[in-house]
Tab-separated table of C-alpha atoms (C1' of nucleotides) in Angstrom:
chain	number	residue	atom	x	y	z
U	20	UNK	CA	140.897	127.957	50.978
U	21	UNK	CA	139.294	131.348	51.086
U	22	UNK	CA	138.360	133.211	47.945
U	23	UNK	CA	140.470	136.200	46.982
U	24	UNK	CA	139.640	139.533	48.618
U	25	UNK	CA	137.025	141.472	46.710
U	26	UNK	CA	135.815	138.418	44.798
U	27	UNK	CA	132.443	136.815	45.415
U	28	UNK	CA	131.038	133.304	45.591
U	29	UNK	CA	127.578	133.334	44.073
U	30	UNK	CA	125.459	130.840	46.017
U	31	UNK	CA	122.052	130.195	44.415
U	32	UNK	CA	120.407	133.153	46.119
U	33	UNK	CA	123.302	135.488	45.269
U	34	UNK	CA	123.242	134.225	41.729
U	35	UNK	CA	119.511	134.898	41.525
U	36	UNK	CA	120.079	138.473	42.729
U	37	UNK	CA	122.760	138.991	40.123
U	38	UNK	CA	120.575	137.502	37.419
U	39	UNK	CA	117.721	139.778	38.412
U	40	UNK	CA	119.938	142.832	38.022
U	41	UNK	CA	121.306	141.672	34.661
U	42	UNK	CA	117.831	140.738	33.413
U	43	UNK	CA	116.449	144.153	34.338
U	44	UNK	CA	119.357	145.949	32.689
U	45	UNK	CA	118.828	143.976	29.504
U	46	UNK	CA	115.069	144.363	29.475
U	47	UNK	CA	115.143	148.160	29.780
U	48	UNK	CA	118.069	148.625	27.390
U	49	UNK	CA	116.215	146.644	24.729
U	50	UNK	CA	113.099	148.717	25.345
U	51	UNK	CA	115.239	151.690	24.319
U	52	UNK	CA	116.426	150.037	21.130
U	53	UNK	CA	119.928	149.275	22.386
U	54	UNK	CA	121.535	146.052	21.160
U	55	UNK	CA	123.907	143.935	23.213
U	56	UNK	CA	127.560	143.362	22.319
U	57	UNK	CA	130.529	141.986	24.227
U	58	UNK	CA	134.291	141.761	23.990
U	59	UNK	CA	137.194	139.838	25.550
U	60	UNK	CA	137.648	139.675	29.318
U	61	UNK	CA	141.398	139.715	28.760
U	62	UNK	CA	143.055	142.428	26.692
U	63	UNK	CA	146.593	143.508	25.841
U	64	UNK	CA	147.689	146.064	28.411
U	65	UNK	CA	148.474	148.574	25.673
U	66	UNK	CA	144.735	149.001	25.169
U	67	UNK	CA	144.467	150.591	28.596
U	68	UNK	CA	147.781	152.423	28.536
U	69	UNK	CA	146.712	154.300	25.456
U	70	UNK	CA	143.791	156.170	26.973
U	71	UNK	CA	145.320	157.679	30.070
U	72	UNK	CA	148.396	155.818	31.272
U	73	UNK	CA	149.726	156.411	34.779
U	74	UNK	CA	147.383	155.844	37.696
U	75	UNK	CA	144.900	153.661	35.892
U	76	UNK	CA	147.571	151.033	35.293
U	77	UNK	CA	148.086	150.631	39.040
U	78	UNK	CA	144.517	149.342	39.408
U	79	UNK	CA	144.727	146.677	36.739
U	80	UNK	CA	144.850	142.945	37.266
U	81	UNK	CA	147.694	142.435	34.845
U	82	UNK	CA	150.222	139.662	34.306
U	83	UNK	CA	152.309	138.048	31.577
U	84	UNK	CA	150.599	135.164	29.771
U	85	UNK	CA	152.457	131.967	28.861
U	86	UNK	CA	153.760	133.495	25.671
U	87	UNK	CA	155.044	136.527	27.556
U	88	UNK	CA	152.333	138.939	26.399
U	89	UNK	CA	151.512	141.569	28.975
U	90	UNK	CA	147.758	141.195	29.468
U	91	UNK	CA	145.113	142.724	31.739
U	92	UNK	CA	141.649	141.739	32.957
U	93	UNK	CA	139.249	144.357	31.637
U	94	UNK	CA	138.648	147.235	34.090
U	95	UNK	CA	136.223	149.056	31.771
U	96	UNK	CA	134.577	148.690	28.382
U	97	UNK	CA	135.220	151.945	26.562
U	98	UNK	CA	138.627	151.035	25.054
U	99	UNK	CA	137.272	147.713	23.773
U	100	UNK	CA	134.201	149.440	22.381
U	101	UNK	CA	136.351	152.054	20.695
U	102	UNK	CA	138.487	149.367	19.063
U	103	UNK	CA	135.451	147.386	17.914
U	104	UNK	CA	133.746	150.436	16.457
U	105	UNK	CA	136.936	151.664	14.797
U	106	UNK	CA	137.575	148.273	13.173
U	107	UNK	CA	134.160	147.882	11.542
U	108	UNK	CA	132.657	151.324	11.728
U	109	UNK	CA	131.302	151.190	8.181
U	110	UNK	CA	129.347	147.987	8.854
U	111	UNK	CA	126.901	149.748	11.142
U	112	UNK	CA	124.217	152.309	10.565
U	113	UNK	CA	124.628	155.371	12.750
U	114	UNK	CA	123.865	156.138	15.417
U	115	UNK	CA	124.972	152.968	17.194
U	116	UNK	CA	123.044	152.243	20.368
U	117	UNK	CA	124.987	149.475	22.021
U	118	UNK	CA	124.942	148.075	25.536
U	119	UNK	CA	126.842	145.440	27.423
U	120	UNK	CA	126.740	143.861	30.925
U	121	UNK	CA	130.391	142.957	31.426
U	122	UNK	CA	132.178	141.783	34.545
U	123	UNK	CA	135.070	144.108	35.363
U	124	UNK	CA	138.190	143.686	37.469
U	125	UNK	CA	139.988	146.424	39.347
U	126	UNK	CA	142.771	145.941	41.848
U	127	UNK	CA	141.439	148.219	44.586
U	128	UNK	CA	140.931	147.792	48.304
U	129	UNK	CA	137.321	146.779	48.632
U	130	UNK	CA	134.744	148.417	50.851
U	131	UNK	CA	131.036	149.123	50.776
U	132	UNK	CA	129.933	149.428	47.170
U	133	UNK	CA	133.366	148.640	45.778
U	134	UNK	CA	134.808	145.194	45.096
U	135	UNK	CA	137.591	143.905	42.910
U	136	UNK	CA	135.127	142.201	40.609
U	137	UNK	CA	131.738	143.560	39.636
U	138	UNK	CA	129.200	143.810	36.849
U	139	UNK	CA	128.352	147.033	35.133
U	140	UNK	CA	125.711	148.053	32.653
U	141	UNK	CA	127.441	150.019	29.916
U	142	UNK	CA	125.332	151.827	27.351
U	143	UNK	CA	126.799	153.964	24.599
U	144	UNK	CA	125.526	155.977	21.666
U	145	UNK	CA	128.069	156.452	18.893
U	146	UNK	CA	127.764	158.761	15.907
U	147	UNK	CA	125.231	161.292	17.122
U	148	UNK	CA	126.376	164.754	18.193
U	149	UNK	CA	122.985	166.267	18.945
U	150	UNK	CA	121.636	166.828	22.445
U	151	UNK	CA	118.876	164.333	21.580
U	152	UNK	CA	121.418	161.580	22.195
U	153	UNK	CA	122.271	163.052	25.605
U	154	UNK	CA	118.597	162.982	26.509
U	155	UNK	CA	118.129	159.443	25.220
U	156	UNK	CA	121.061	158.197	27.289
U	157	UNK	CA	119.994	159.891	30.523
U	158	UNK	CA	116.443	158.696	29.967
U	159	UNK	CA	117.691	155.139	29.679
U	160	UNK	CA	119.658	155.471	32.927
U	161	UNK	CA	116.568	156.829	34.694
U	162	UNK	CA	114.258	154.163	33.319
U	163	UNK	CA	116.680	151.411	34.293
U	164	UNK	CA	116.453	152.595	37.888
U	165	UNK	CA	112.677	152.918	37.607
U	166	UNK	CA	112.742	149.340	36.352
U	167	UNK	CA	114.123	148.322	39.746
U	168	UNK	CA	111.213	150.036	41.465
U	169	UNK	CA	113.012	153.251	42.449
U	170	UNK	CA	111.267	156.613	42.300
U	171	UNK	CA	112.377	160.240	42.353
U	172	UNK	CA	112.375	159.940	46.137
U	173	UNK	CA	115.140	157.321	45.937
U	174	UNK	CA	117.629	158.786	43.469
U	175	UNK	CA	118.624	161.935	41.647
U	176	UNK	CA	120.476	162.520	38.401
U	177	UNK	CA	122.860	165.455	38.661
U	178	UNK	CA	123.711	166.822	35.268
U	179	UNK	CA	126.104	169.398	33.976
U	180	UNK	CA	128.136	170.285	30.934
U	181	UNK	CA	131.881	170.634	31.083
U	182	UNK	CA	131.725	173.451	28.574
U	183	UNK	CA	130.205	175.807	31.170
U	184	UNK	CA	133.398	175.413	33.201
U	185	UNK	CA	135.604	175.801	30.171
U	186	UNK	CA	133.751	179.037	29.405
U	187	UNK	CA	134.079	180.160	33.016
U	188	UNK	CA	137.781	179.386	32.827
U	189	UNK	CA	138.221	181.430	29.653
U	190	UNK	CA	136.204	184.361	31.019
U	191	UNK	CA	138.450	184.442	34.059
U	192	UNK	CA	141.603	184.631	32.028
U	193	UNK	CA	142.533	180.941	32.206
U	194	UNK	CA	144.906	179.369	29.720
U	195	UNK	CA	142.657	177.043	27.675
U	196	UNK	CA	145.493	174.559	27.192
U	197	UNK	CA	145.234	173.910	30.928
U	198	UNK	CA	141.435	173.581	31.079
U	199	UNK	CA	141.553	169.811	31.738
U	200	UNK	CA	143.790	170.409	34.713
U	201	UNK	CA	141.411	173.100	35.942
U	202	UNK	CA	138.424	170.737	35.637
U	203	UNK	CA	140.174	168.185	37.836
U	204	UNK	CA	140.479	170.802	40.571
U	205	UNK	CA	136.795	171.687	40.239
U	206	UNK	CA	135.901	167.982	40.432
U	207	UNK	CA	137.701	167.678	43.770
U	208	UNK	CA	136.353	170.813	45.451
U	209	UNK	CA	133.601	168.924	47.227
U	210	UNK	CA	136.009	166.299	48.562
U	211	UNK	CA	138.984	168.443	49.564
U	212	UNK	CA	139.254	171.056	52.285
U	213	UNK	CA	138.983	174.673	51.247
U	214	UNK	CA	142.609	175.629	51.851
U	215	UNK	CA	143.804	172.895	49.476
U	216	UNK	CA	141.312	173.942	46.796
U	217	UNK	CA	142.162	177.602	47.289
U	218	UNK	CA	145.858	176.890	46.805
U	219	UNK	CA	145.247	174.828	43.662
U	220	UNK	CA	142.982	177.462	42.144
U	221	UNK	CA	145.520	180.174	42.854
U	222	UNK	CA	147.754	178.570	40.219
U	223	UNK	CA	145.126	179.533	37.671
U	224	UNK	CA	144.691	183.004	39.152
U	225	UNK	CA	141.122	182.236	40.237
U	226	UNK	CA	139.725	182.586	43.753
U	227	UNK	CA	137.661	179.879	45.456
U	228	UNK	CA	134.902	182.365	46.277
U	229	UNK	CA	134.417	183.179	42.611
U	230	UNK	CA	134.088	179.454	41.841
U	231	UNK	CA	131.611	179.054	44.712
U	232	UNK	CA	129.508	181.962	43.419
U	233	UNK	CA	129.429	180.372	39.982
U	234	UNK	CA	128.320	177.034	41.442
U	235	UNK	CA	125.620	178.674	43.539
U	236	UNK	CA	123.639	180.276	40.733
U	237	UNK	CA	121.821	177.980	38.345
U	238	UNK	CA	123.504	178.232	35.007
U	239	UNK	CA	123.134	176.363	31.776
U	240	UNK	CA	124.447	176.940	28.318
U	241	UNK	CA	122.261	176.581	25.239
U	242	UNK	CA	122.951	172.850	24.821
U	243	UNK	CA	122.195	172.017	28.426
U	244	UNK	CA	119.032	174.117	28.336
U	245	UNK	CA	117.802	172.106	25.351
U	246	UNK	CA	118.602	168.870	27.150
U	247	UNK	CA	116.654	169.928	30.218
U	248	UNK	CA	113.633	171.010	28.169
U	249	UNK	CA	113.594	167.679	26.385
U	250	UNK	CA	113.721	165.802	29.683
U	251	UNK	CA	110.697	167.792	30.816
U	252	UNK	CA	108.813	166.696	27.717
U	253	UNK	CA	109.536	163.091	28.646
U	254	UNK	CA	108.325	163.709	32.217
U	255	UNK	CA	111.752	162.724	33.468
U	256	UNK	CA	112.810	166.153	34.709
U	257	UNK	CA	111.685	165.308	38.246
U	258	UNK	CA	114.599	162.892	38.429
U	259	UNK	CA	117.201	165.466	37.464
U	260	UNK	CA	118.982	168.452	38.949
U	261	UNK	CA	121.406	170.856	37.385
U	262	UNK	CA	124.606	170.718	39.405
U	263	UNK	CA	127.686	172.671	38.413
U	264	UNK	CA	129.839	170.557	40.734
U	265	UNK	CA	129.508	167.513	38.478
U	266	UNK	CA	132.448	167.486	36.097
U	267	UNK	CA	133.655	163.856	36.495
U	268	UNK	CA	137.241	162.952	37.204
U	269	UNK	CA	138.086	161.567	33.812
U	270	UNK	CA	139.977	163.698	31.390
U	271	UNK	CA	138.277	162.431	28.250
U	272	UNK	CA	134.809	163.843	28.859
U	273	UNK	CA	134.126	166.711	26.477
U	274	UNK	CA	130.656	168.070	27.212
U	275	UNK	CA	127.510	166.775	28.823
U	276	UNK	CA	128.187	164.782	32.012
U	277	UNK	CA	126.000	163.266	34.707
U	278	UNK	CA	126.119	161.237	37.897
U	279	UNK	CA	123.328	159.446	39.721
U	280	UNK	CA	123.140	159.333	43.519
U	281	UNK	CA	120.773	157.872	46.059
U	282	UNK	CA	118.758	160.573	47.830
U	283	UNK	CA	119.725	159.163	51.200
U	284	UNK	CA	123.408	159.755	50.351
U	285	UNK	CA	124.249	156.434	51.959
U	286	UNK	CA	125.897	154.926	48.921
U	287	UNK	CA	128.519	155.782	46.364
U	288	UNK	CA	127.453	157.020	42.950
U	289	UNK	CA	125.005	154.616	41.294
U	290	UNK	CA	126.017	155.557	37.781
U	291	UNK	CA	127.991	158.101	35.854
U	292	UNK	CA	128.698	159.039	32.305
U	293	UNK	CA	128.880	161.682	29.687
U	294	UNK	CA	130.010	162.721	26.268
U	295	UNK	CA	133.473	161.816	24.957
U	296	UNK	CA	133.494	163.130	21.400
U	297	UNK	CA	137.280	162.870	20.918
U	298	UNK	CA	137.964	159.470	22.453
U	299	UNK	CA	137.290	157.292	19.420
U	300	UNK	CA	139.653	159.359	17.347
U	301	UNK	CA	142.303	159.104	20.064
U	302	UNK	CA	141.851	155.346	20.474
U	303	UNK	CA	141.965	154.654	16.763
U	304	UNK	CA	144.895	156.992	16.013
U	305	UNK	CA	142.619	159.241	14.022
U	306	UNK	CA	141.264	156.455	11.837
U	307	UNK	CA	137.701	156.972	13.003
U	308	UNK	CA	136.285	160.198	14.344
U	309	UNK	CA	132.779	159.903	15.733
U	310	UNK	CA	130.988	161.731	18.522
U	311	UNK	CA	130.024	159.409	21.343
U	312	UNK	CA	128.633	159.235	24.844
U	313	UNK	CA	127.910	156.571	27.392
U	314	UNK	CA	127.401	155.656	31.016
U	315	UNK	CA	128.158	152.853	33.439
U	316	UNK	CA	126.041	151.504	36.300
U	317	UNK	CA	127.580	148.979	38.694
U	318	UNK	CA	125.805	146.083	40.375
U	319	UNK	CA	127.356	146.463	43.835
U	320	UNK	CA	126.048	149.898	44.799
U	321	UNK	CA	122.795	149.106	43.049
U	322	UNK	CA	122.304	145.932	45.102
U	323	UNK	CA	123.003	147.871	48.315
U	324	UNK	CA	120.363	150.434	47.416
U	325	UNK	CA	117.845	147.736	46.498
U	326	UNK	CA	118.346	146.157	49.925
U	327	UNK	CA	117.842	149.558	51.578
U	328	UNK	CA	114.654	150.368	49.647
U	329	UNK	CA	111.636	148.224	50.646
U	330	UNK	CA	109.775	148.736	47.366
U	331	UNK	CA	112.771	147.710	45.286
U	332	UNK	CA	113.592	144.824	47.622
U	333	UNK	CA	110.056	143.447	47.372
U	334	UNK	CA	110.219	143.643	43.588
U	335	UNK	CA	113.492	141.750	43.498
U	336	UNK	CA	112.322	139.104	45.953
U	337	UNK	CA	109.154	138.527	43.928
U	338	UNK	CA	111.207	138.086	40.751
U	339	UNK	CA	113.549	135.632	42.450
U	340	UNK	CA	110.683	133.615	43.949
U	341	UNK	CA	109.066	133.414	40.512
U	342	UNK	CA	112.343	132.478	38.873
U	343	UNK	CA	113.097	129.690	41.331
U	344	UNK	CA	109.617	128.277	41.789
U	345	UNK	CA	108.725	124.871	40.427
U	346	UNK	CA	105.378	124.485	38.691
U	347	UNK	CA	104.622	120.986	39.883
U	348	UNK	CA	105.938	118.556	42.466
U	349	UNK	CA	105.319	114.890	41.834
U	350	UNK	CA	104.543	113.100	45.106
U	351	UNK	CA	105.215	109.370	45.061
U	352	UNK	CA	102.847	108.096	47.735
U	353	UNK	CA	103.426	104.408	46.997
U	354	UNK	CA	106.999	103.610	46.147
U	355	UNK	CA	105.739	100.717	43.915
U	356	UNK	CA	104.260	103.373	41.625
U	357	UNK	CA	107.612	105.123	41.045
U	358	UNK	CA	107.819	103.935	37.384
U	359	UNK	CA	104.394	105.443	36.628
U	360	UNK	CA	105.354	108.607	38.506
U	361	UNK	CA	108.536	108.934	36.452
U	362	UNK	CA	106.525	108.649	33.242
U	363	UNK	CA	104.248	111.467	34.445
U	364	UNK	CA	107.334	113.492	35.431
U	365	UNK	CA	108.851	113.128	31.992
U	366	UNK	CA	105.585	113.993	30.267
U	367	UNK	CA	105.257	117.201	32.280
U	368	UNK	CA	108.873	118.227	31.740
U	369	UNK	CA	108.525	117.597	28.005
U	370	UNK	CA	105.588	120.002	28.086
U	371	UNK	CA	107.970	122.686	29.330
U	372	UNK	CA	106.898	122.710	32.969
U	373	UNK	CA	109.297	122.941	35.868
U	374	UNK	CA	108.829	119.719	37.759
U	375	UNK	CA	110.603	118.294	40.768
U	376	UNK	CA	110.217	115.002	42.672
U	377	UNK	CA	111.919	112.932	45.391
U	378	UNK	CA	114.987	111.086	44.097
U	379	UNK	CA	114.649	108.421	46.799
U	380	UNK	CA	111.760	106.994	48.842
U	381	UNK	CA	110.443	109.582	51.315
U	382	UNK	CA	107.495	109.918	53.628
U	383	UNK	CA	104.545	111.661	52.033
U	384	UNK	CA	104.590	114.418	54.648
U	385	UNK	CA	108.188	115.196	53.821
U	386	UNK	CA	107.404	115.213	50.120
U	387	UNK	CA	104.691	117.817	50.612
U	388	UNK	CA	107.094	119.843	52.676
U	389	UNK	CA	109.603	119.662	49.821
U	390	UNK	CA	106.860	120.670	47.394
U	391	UNK	CA	106.150	123.752	49.477
U	392	UNK	CA	109.832	124.637	49.701
U	393	UNK	CA	110.191	124.247	45.956
U	394	UNK	CA	107.495	126.880	45.539
U	395	UNK	CA	105.347	124.505	43.493
U	396	UNK	CA	101.775	125.483	42.704
U	397	UNK	CA	100.567	121.934	42.309
U	398	UNK	CA	101.410	118.543	43.726
U	399	UNK	CA	100.561	115.548	41.552
U	400	UNK	CA	100.217	112.511	43.794
U	401	UNK	CA	100.803	109.047	42.365
U	402	UNK	CA	99.756	106.162	44.606
U	403	UNK	CA	97.223	103.442	45.317
U	404	UNK	CA	94.461	104.959	43.194
U	405	UNK	CA	96.465	104.566	39.959
U	406	UNK	CA	95.408	105.043	37.181
U	407	UNK	CA	93.811	107.879	39.097
U	408	UNK	CA	95.930	110.837	40.273
U	409	UNK	CA	95.314	113.317	43.046
U	410	UNK	CA	96.175	116.881	42.122
U	411	UNK	CA	96.528	119.182	45.079
U	412	UNK	CA	96.615	122.937	44.692
U	413	UNK	CA	99.084	123.737	47.437
U	414	UNK	CA	97.981	127.289	48.205
U	415	UNK	CA	94.308	126.367	48.697
U	416	UNK	CA	94.756	122.689	49.668
U	417	UNK	CA	92.041	121.834	47.165
U	418	UNK	CA	92.255	118.292	45.778
U	419	UNK	CA	91.079	117.013	42.388
U	420	UNK	CA	91.048	113.399	41.350
U	421	UNK	CA	91.507	112.608	37.648
U	422	UNK	CA	92.763	109.790	35.440
U	423	UNK	CA	96.427	110.128	34.536
U	424	UNK	CA	95.443	110.185	30.855
U	425	UNK	CA	93.455	113.359	31.544
U	426	UNK	CA	96.366	115.244	33.128
U	427	UNK	CA	97.416	117.264	30.067
U	428	UNK	CA	93.820	118.361	29.429
U	429	UNK	CA	93.283	119.195	33.086
U	430	UNK	CA	96.348	121.434	33.157
U	431	UNK	CA	95.333	123.131	29.897
U	432	UNK	CA	91.830	123.854	31.202
U	433	UNK	CA	93.221	125.196	34.427
U	434	UNK	CA	95.517	127.582	32.596
U	435	UNK	CA	92.739	128.811	30.295
U	436	UNK	CA	90.467	129.272	33.260
U	437	UNK	CA	92.993	131.706	34.683
Q	21	G	C1'	148.912	152.038	49.102
Q	22	U	C1'	147.821	154.681	54.485
Q	23	G	C1'	144.996	154.634	59.081
Q	24	A	C1'	141.060	153.010	62.714
Q	25	C	C1'	137.931	149.148	64.471
Q	26	C	C1'	136.635	143.933	64.236
Q	27	G	C1'	137.434	138.211	63.705
Q	28	U	C1'	133.729	132.643	68.898
Q	29	A	C1'	128.886	126.818	65.615
Q	30	G	C1'	126.289	127.064	58.651
Q	31	C	C1'	123.957	132.320	60.216
Q	32	U	C1'	123.144	136.321	64.209
Q	33	C	C1'	125.575	136.972	68.661
Q	34	A	C1'	126.886	136.022	74.428
Q	35	A	C1'	130.353	134.741	78.346
Q	36	U	C1'	135.220	139.739	85.149
Q	37	G	C1'	142.143	136.120	82.808
Q	38	G	C1'	139.464	130.356	85.663
Q	39	U	C1'	135.945	123.560	82.535
Q	40	A	C1'	132.979	127.330	75.383
Q	41	G	C1'	126.968	129.100	75.489
Q	42	A	C1'	122.017	130.825	73.335
Q	43	G	C1'	118.625	131.810	69.309
Q	44	C	C1'	117.845	130.686	64.174
Q	45	U	C1'	119.002	127.073	60.390
Q	46	C	C1'	119.661	121.877	59.600
Q	47	C	C1'	118.439	116.559	60.945
Q	48	A	C1'	115.072	113.020	63.541
Q	49	G	C1'	110.493	111.934	66.159
Q	50	A	C1'	105.316	113.171	67.755
Q	51	U	C1'	102.160	112.177	62.464
Q	52	U	C1'	103.006	103.973	58.803
Q	53	G	C1'	99.098	108.481	52.187
Q	54	U	C1'	98.903	114.944	52.775
Q	55	G	C1'	103.171	120.487	53.690
Q	56	G	C1'	104.004	125.622	55.906
Q	57	U	C1'	102.201	126.027	62.748
Q	58	U	C1'	103.490	123.656	67.417
Q	59	C	C1'	106.135	120.385	70.794
Q	60	U	C1'	110.305	117.001	71.988
Q	61	G	C1'	115.121	115.341	71.010
Q	62	G	C1'	119.851	115.584	68.244
Q	63	C	C1'	124.405	117.246	65.225
Q	64	U	C1'	127.881	121.148	64.628
Q	65	G	C1'	133.585	124.483	67.212
Q	66	U	C1'	141.887	123.253	65.969
Q	67	A	C1'	138.029	130.399	69.290
Q	68	G	C1'	140.999	132.949	61.392
Q	69	C	C1'	146.291	131.409	61.675
Q	70	G	C1'	151.247	131.723	64.228
Q	71	G	C1'	154.045	133.347	68.291
Q	72	G	C1'	154.451	135.704	73.343
Q	73	U	C1'	152.988	137.033	78.700
Q	74	U	C1'	150.631	133.973	82.667
Q	75	C	C1'	149.781	128.657	87.345
Q	76	G	C1'	145.904	129.381	83.635
Q	77	A	C1'	144.324	133.182	77.365
Q	78	G	C1'	138.188	133.350	73.496
Q	79	U	C1'	139.701	137.457	76.856
Q	80	C	C1'	146.200	140.760	77.488
Q	81	C	C1'	150.674	141.725	73.858
Q	82	C	C1'	153.145	141.067	68.852
Q	83	G	C1'	152.898	139.321	63.884
Q	84	U	C1'	150.071	137.581	59.849
Q	85	C	C1'	145.632	136.629	56.985
Q	86	G	C1'	140.620	138.098	56.381
Q	87	G	C1'	136.399	141.653	57.172
Q	88	U	C1'	134.266	146.667	57.932
Q	89	C	C1'	134.902	151.904	57.674
Q	90	A	C1'	137.610	156.342	56.306
Q	91	C	C1'	141.559	158.349	53.144
Q	92	C	C1'	143.085	157.505	48.000
Q	93	C	C1'	140.786	156.424	43.436
Q	94	C	C1'	136.517	156.100	40.829
Q	95	A	C1'	137.720	153.951	33.972
RNA sequence: GUGACCGUAGCUCAAUGGUAGAGCUCCAGAUUGUGGUUCUGGCUGUAGCGGGUUCGAGUCCCGUCGGUCACCCCA
């Protein structure tokens, strides 16, 4: 039996890679004062129909459950977050700084950087309308990537504000009721050929050349200017670029938006997000109205970029080696001493050390080989000299002989000595 | 969902339509109480699956499943 397309088996090394990514996400998010939350993996389909309907539904893993409820595997977190916040909004001091590392499911044809199952860091700030929240969120996204060992040479954050396009639209005689439609056309300009874009823009009475001119000159409204200045104060401006072409495909974004790309342009977007000040009100039928913003960063593209970037790869490999390494390997040199060796083993494990040993009788040479493969620092050899032990430091091959009753003290001294 | 290319050992890959191979990994020995190197030997295949053409198919054709890439979409 093969696994389903777009779904992954996580063998120990794959699992370690995933854990590294999740651990780094969590570590940086906590450094920023974000707290972790989570919700159900399975939701009623209505939750996702509410926000946009139509196309989104086609990419859901959805099915009837045994009671006939129409349910869907979660494809994103925002609707769940909106429901959770709406239900107990008054229990939490604003602004909320919440993050989550959920596994998502989307029925799409997989290719590089896109599977049917993936993890995504989601970080959201709810209840703060000021640009300071925009800066905090982008800063978190940048520092997460720095946490993986990336620098400004590896990625760039392209930022924009949808309001500059809404203003442009109004100044060019556009009907503001159709501004969302207009933004969708702008979003696609880079991906569609010019004749298609030209034709679409004609519906709004705007020429492609005028749009191109607007994109070409650096422009920022007052809010975006403030955001950029603040990023400079945090020394994070080197990671960012103003880019009028970033408007994001989703209809619900209301202002500040950003996307993060690798400089080599080999991968899909690493992350994307923005402000969605009206979404909570929409999702809660007007019950709760709070400004909000957030971003998502997926593990698949991120892992590709880590593999492509030697500095980041080395950092990950070091973490994994550390995570998997045993502290001590107990070598049973005389099988008759196995009971004594097991007592030592238990004593060491009780002390919180990671200790491995041969489950069945093995040649000493093979045991040392296993010790090396386990990444152990020390081998504790139990054999003929009992009650004396031989402790071998594997990296230096140095050997110390001590009484087994002195083992705990010996280890303590070694640790204190550095 | 549409299109292109690909599918041979656990992994990376060879072999004009003519008896399925190599490297790595793994296992064993050289070395009966001291590892990573080296040397020697060994295991592994329904050629993704199902049809067809042919004296003969890993090779050519069709279908199907899976993979990769592009389109689409990107919550």
